[in-house]
Coordinates of C-alpha atoms in Angstrom, one line a residue:
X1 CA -31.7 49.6 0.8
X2 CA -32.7 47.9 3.8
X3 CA -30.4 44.9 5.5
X4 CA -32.4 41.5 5.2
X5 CA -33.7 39.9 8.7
X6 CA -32.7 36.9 9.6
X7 CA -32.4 36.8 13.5
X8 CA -35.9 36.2 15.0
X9 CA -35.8 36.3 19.0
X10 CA -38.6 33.9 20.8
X11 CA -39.4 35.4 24.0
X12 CA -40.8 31.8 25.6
X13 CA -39.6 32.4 29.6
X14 CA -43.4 33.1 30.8
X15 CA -44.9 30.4 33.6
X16 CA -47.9 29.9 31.3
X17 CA -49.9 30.2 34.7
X18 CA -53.3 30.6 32.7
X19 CA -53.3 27.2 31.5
X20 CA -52.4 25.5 35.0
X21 CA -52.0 22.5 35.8
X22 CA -51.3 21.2 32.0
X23 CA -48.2 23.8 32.5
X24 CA -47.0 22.4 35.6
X25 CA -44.7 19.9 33.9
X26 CA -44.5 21.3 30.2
X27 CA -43.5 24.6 28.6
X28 CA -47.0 26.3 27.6
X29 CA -44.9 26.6 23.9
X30 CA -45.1 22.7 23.7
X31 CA -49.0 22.5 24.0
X32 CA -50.8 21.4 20.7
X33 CA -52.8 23.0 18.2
X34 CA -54.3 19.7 16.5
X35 CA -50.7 17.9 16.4
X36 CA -48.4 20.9 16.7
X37 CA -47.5 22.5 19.0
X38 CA -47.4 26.3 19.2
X39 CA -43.6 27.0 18.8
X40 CA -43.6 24.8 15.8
X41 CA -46.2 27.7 14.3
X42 CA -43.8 30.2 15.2
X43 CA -40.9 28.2 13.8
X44 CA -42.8 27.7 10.5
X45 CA -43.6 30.9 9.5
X46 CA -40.3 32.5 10.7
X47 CA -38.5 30.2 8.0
X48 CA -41.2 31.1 5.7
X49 CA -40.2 34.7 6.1
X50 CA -36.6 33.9 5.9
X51 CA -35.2 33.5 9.0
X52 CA -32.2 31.7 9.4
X53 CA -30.9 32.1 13.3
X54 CA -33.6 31.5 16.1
X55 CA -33.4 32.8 19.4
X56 CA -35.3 31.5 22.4
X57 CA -35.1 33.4 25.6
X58 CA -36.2 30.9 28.3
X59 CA -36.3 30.0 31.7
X60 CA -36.1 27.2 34.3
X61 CA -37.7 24.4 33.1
X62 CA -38.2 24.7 29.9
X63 CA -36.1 21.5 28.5
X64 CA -38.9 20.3 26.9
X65 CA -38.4 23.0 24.2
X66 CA -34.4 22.0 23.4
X67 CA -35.8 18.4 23.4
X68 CA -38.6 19.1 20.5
X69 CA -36.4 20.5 18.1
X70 CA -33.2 17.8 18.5
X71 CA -33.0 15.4 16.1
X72 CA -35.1 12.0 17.7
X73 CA -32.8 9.3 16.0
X74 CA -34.3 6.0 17.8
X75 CA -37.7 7.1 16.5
X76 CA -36.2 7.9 13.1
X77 CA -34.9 4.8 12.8
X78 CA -38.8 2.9 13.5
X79 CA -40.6 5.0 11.3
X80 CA -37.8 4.2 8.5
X81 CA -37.7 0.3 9.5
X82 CA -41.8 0.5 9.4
X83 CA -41.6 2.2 6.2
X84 CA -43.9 5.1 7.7
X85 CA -42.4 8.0 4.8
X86 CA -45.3 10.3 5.6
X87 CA -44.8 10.6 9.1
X88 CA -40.7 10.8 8.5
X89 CA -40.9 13.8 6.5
X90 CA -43.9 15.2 9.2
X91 CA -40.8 14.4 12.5
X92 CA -38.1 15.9 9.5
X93 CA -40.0 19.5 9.7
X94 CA -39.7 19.5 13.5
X95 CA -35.6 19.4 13.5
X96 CA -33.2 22.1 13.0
X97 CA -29.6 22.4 12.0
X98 CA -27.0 22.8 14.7
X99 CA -26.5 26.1 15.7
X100 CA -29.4 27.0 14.0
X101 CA -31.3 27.5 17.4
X102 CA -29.7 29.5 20.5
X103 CA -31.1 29.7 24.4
X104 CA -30.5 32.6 26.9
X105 CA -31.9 32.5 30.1
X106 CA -34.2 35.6 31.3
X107 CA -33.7 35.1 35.2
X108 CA -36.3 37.9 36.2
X109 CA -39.9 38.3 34.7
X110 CA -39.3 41.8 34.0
X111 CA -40.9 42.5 31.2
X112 CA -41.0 41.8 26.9
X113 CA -38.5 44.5 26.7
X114 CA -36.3 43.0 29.1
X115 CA -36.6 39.5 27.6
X116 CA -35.8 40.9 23.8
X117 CA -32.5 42.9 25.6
X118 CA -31.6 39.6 27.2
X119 CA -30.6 38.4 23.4
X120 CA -28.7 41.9 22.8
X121 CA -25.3 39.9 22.5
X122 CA -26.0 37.3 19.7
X123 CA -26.9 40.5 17.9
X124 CA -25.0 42.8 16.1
X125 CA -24.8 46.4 16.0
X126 CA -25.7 47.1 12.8
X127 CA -28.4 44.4 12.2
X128 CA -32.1 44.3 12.5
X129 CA -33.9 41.6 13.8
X130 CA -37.4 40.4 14.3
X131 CA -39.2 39.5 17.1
X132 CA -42.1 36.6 17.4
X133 CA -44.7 36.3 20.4
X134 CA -45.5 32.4 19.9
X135 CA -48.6 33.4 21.9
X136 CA -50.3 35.3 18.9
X137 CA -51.2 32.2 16.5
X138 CA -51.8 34.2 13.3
X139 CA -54.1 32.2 10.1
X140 CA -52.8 33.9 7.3
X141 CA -51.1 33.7 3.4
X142 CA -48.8 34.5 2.6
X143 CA -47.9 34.2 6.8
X144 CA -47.7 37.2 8.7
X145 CA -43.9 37.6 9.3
X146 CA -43.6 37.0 5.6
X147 CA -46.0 40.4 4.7
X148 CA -44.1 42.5 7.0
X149 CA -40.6 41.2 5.9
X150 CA -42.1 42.5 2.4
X151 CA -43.2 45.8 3.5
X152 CA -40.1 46.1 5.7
X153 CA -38.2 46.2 2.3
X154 CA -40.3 49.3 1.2
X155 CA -40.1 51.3 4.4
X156 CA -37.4 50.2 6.3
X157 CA -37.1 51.3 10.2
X158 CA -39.0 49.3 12.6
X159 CA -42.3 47.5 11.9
X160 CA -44.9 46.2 14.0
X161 CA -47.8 44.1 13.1
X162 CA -51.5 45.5 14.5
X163 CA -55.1 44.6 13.6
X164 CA -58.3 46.8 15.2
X165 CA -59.6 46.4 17.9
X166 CA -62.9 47.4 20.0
X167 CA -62.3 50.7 22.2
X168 CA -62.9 49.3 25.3
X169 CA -60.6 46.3 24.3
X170 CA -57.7 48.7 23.5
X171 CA -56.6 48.7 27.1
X172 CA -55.5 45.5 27.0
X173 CA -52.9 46.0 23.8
X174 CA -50.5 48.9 23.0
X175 CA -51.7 51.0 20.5
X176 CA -50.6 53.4 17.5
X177 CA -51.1 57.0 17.5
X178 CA -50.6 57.3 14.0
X179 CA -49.6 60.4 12.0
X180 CA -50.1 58.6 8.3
X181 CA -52.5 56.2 6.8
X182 CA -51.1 54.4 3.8
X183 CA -53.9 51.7 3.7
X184 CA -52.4 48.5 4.5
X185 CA -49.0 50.4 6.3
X186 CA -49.5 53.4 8.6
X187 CA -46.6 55.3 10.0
X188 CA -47.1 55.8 14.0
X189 CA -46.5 59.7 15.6
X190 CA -46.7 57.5 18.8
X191 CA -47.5 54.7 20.6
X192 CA -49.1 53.7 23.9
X193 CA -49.0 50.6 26.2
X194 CA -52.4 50.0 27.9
X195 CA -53.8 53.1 27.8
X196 CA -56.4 53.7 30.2
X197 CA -60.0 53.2 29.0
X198 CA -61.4 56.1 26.8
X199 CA -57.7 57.2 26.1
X200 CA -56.3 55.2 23.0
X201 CA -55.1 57.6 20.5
X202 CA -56.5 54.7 17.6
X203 CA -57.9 51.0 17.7
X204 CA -54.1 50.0 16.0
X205 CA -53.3 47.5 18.3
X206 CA -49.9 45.9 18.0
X207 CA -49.9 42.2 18.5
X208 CA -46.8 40.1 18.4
X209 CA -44.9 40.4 15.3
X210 CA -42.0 42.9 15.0
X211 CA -39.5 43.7 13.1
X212 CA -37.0 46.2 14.6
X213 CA -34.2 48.7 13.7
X214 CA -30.7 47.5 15.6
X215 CA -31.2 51.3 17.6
X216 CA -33.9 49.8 19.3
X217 CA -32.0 47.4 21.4
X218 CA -29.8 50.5 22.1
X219 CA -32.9 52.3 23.6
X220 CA -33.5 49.3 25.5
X221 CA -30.1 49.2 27.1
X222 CA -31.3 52.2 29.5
X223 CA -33.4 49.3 31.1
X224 CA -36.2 51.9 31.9
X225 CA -39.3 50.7 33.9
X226 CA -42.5 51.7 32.3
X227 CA -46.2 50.8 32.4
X228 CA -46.5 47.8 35.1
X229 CA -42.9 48.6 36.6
X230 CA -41.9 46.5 33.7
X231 CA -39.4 46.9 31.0
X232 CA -42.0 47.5 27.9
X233 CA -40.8 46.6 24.4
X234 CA -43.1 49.2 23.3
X235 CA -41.4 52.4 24.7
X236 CA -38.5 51.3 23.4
X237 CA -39.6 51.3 20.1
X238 CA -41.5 54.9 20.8
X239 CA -37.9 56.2 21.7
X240 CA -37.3 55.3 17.6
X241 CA -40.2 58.0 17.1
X242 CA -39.0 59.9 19.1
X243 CA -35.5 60.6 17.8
X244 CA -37.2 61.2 14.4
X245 CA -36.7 57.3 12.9
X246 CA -39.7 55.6 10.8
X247 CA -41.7 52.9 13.0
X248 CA -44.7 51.9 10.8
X249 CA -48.0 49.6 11.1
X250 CA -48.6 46.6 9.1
X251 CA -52.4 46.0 9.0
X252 CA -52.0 42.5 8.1
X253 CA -54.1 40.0 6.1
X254 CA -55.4 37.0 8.0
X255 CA -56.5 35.9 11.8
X256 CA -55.0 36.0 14.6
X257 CA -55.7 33.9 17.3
X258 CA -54.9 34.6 21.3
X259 CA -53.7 31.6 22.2
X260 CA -52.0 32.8 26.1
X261 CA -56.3 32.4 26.4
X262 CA -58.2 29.6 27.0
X263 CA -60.8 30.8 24.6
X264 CA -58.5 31.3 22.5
X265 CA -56.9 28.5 22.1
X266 CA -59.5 27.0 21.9
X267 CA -61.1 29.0 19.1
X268 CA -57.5 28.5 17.3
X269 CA -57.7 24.6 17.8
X270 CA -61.5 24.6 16.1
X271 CA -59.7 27.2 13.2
X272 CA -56.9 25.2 12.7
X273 CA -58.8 22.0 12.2
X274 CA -61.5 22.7 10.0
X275 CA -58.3 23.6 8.2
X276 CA -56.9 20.1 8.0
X277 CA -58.6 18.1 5.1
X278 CA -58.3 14.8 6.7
X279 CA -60.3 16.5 9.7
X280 CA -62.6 19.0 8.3
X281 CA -65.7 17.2 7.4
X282 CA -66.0 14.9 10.3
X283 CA -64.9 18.1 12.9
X284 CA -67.5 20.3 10.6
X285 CA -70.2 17.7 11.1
X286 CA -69.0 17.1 15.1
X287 CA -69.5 21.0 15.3
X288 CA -72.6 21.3 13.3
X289 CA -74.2 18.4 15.8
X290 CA -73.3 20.2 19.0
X291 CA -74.8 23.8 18.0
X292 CA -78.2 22.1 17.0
X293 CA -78.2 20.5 20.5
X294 CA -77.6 23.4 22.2
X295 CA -80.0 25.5 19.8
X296 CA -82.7 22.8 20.7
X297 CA -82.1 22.6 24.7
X298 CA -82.6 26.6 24.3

């Protein structure tokens, strides 16, 4: 019987340097997807996989993050005196209950692996945990977090979301080696961090969702440096193969969106929209309008 997650860790300390200037003065988290921003998509479909404690491992200047999930009384108040219910209940969804939310600092960029150690003591010894890249914007129902939480209860060990890829896209992910296909799960014989073109041992590519054993923030305490000179999240996780525990694949249903891209984000914002039924058919017909200019000016 496996022990029911519900510790998620945020690693959210990155400079966001991609998206400069915007991130100059605000937390790359805090930039919107239609009218949420991205760590609200992260916070949503960790409570909708039953998590219950959130950890956010940040850094310097990133109050902007605290601020969004405190409780806004002044503007409570308005919206109540203005009798504005809808967009009461919309503000309601953003806070959380004290305590419900803790920050560490990651003082060094020094890797995922480093960042997820960097929450090791508001973890216990004995307890799994998951682990949510608010970069990776994943479309999907039930959410992501949610399927693997399920398959998690079949398989127990440590779980890791992954979605194929092209091979000479592979480099840019780490990837399974995988000694069992299941269909939807796959149990991994390995797994590789950036392989060098040609070399991937599948096109599994993990993307950021994971659920992980409590042993893997042991194998993380040896602070080794791996590909990059950084502290990789995935060897620690390979160490778990390694001494002969299950780490498993969860090809999982929906779309994922890479929003630490411009094009990305940008492909997510279009997604997400057309999504929205107060937005669709305008956007849709906006969309529609700028493809049959371009098609013409071809």
């Amino acid at each position: 019987m496996t022990r029911k997650v519900t510790k998620a860790i945020f690693p959210v300390a990155g400079l966001g340097t991609r998206f400069l200037p915007a991130t100059k003065s605000i937390p790359k988290e805090i930039m919107t997807l239609v009218d949420r921003p991205l760590i609200q998509y992260a916070i949503d479909e960790a409570r909708a996989a039953g998590i219950t404690e959130f950890i956010f491992v940040t850094s310097r200047g990133k109050g902007a993050l605290e601020d969004y999930f405190d409780h806004a009384h002044e503007l409570e108040s308005s919206l109540k005196k203005s009798g504005k219910n809808d967009l009461l209940e919309i503000l309601r969804t953003t806070n959380m209950e004290s305590g419900a939310i803790a920050y560490i600092r990651q003082h060094k960029a020094l890797g995922l692996g480093h960042a997820v150690w960097c929450a090791r003591r508001l973890l216990t010894d004995d307890e799994p945990f998951a682990v949510v890249l608010t970069d990776d914007v994943i479309m999907g129902d039930p959410p992501c977090l949610q399927q693997m939480i399920e398959a998690y209860g079949e398989t127990g060990g440590s779980m890791v979301a992954t979605m194929e890829v092209a091979p000479e896209k592979a480099q840019a992910y780490g990837v399974l080696d995988v000694a069992e296909d299941m269909g939807a799960i796959v149990k991994a014989r390995g797994m590789v961090e950036k392989p060098p073109l040609g070399t991937a041992p599948s096109n599994l590519a993990v993307i950021g969702r994971y659920i992980l054993a409590p042993t893997v923030m042991g194998n993380l305490n040896k602070l080794k440096a791996g590909s990059g000179g950084e502290i990789q999240l995935t060897d620690a996780i390979a160490d778990e193969i390694e001494a002969g525990r299950g780490v498993y694949g969860l090809r999982f249903r929906g779309q994922r969106f890479d929003c630490g891209s411009k094009a990305g984000f940008l492909q997510a914002t279009v997604a997400f929209g057309l999504e929205r039924d107060e937005l669709k058919e305008e956007f849709a017909e906006y969309l529609h309008d700028i493809m049959s200019m371009r098609r013409a000016a071809e």
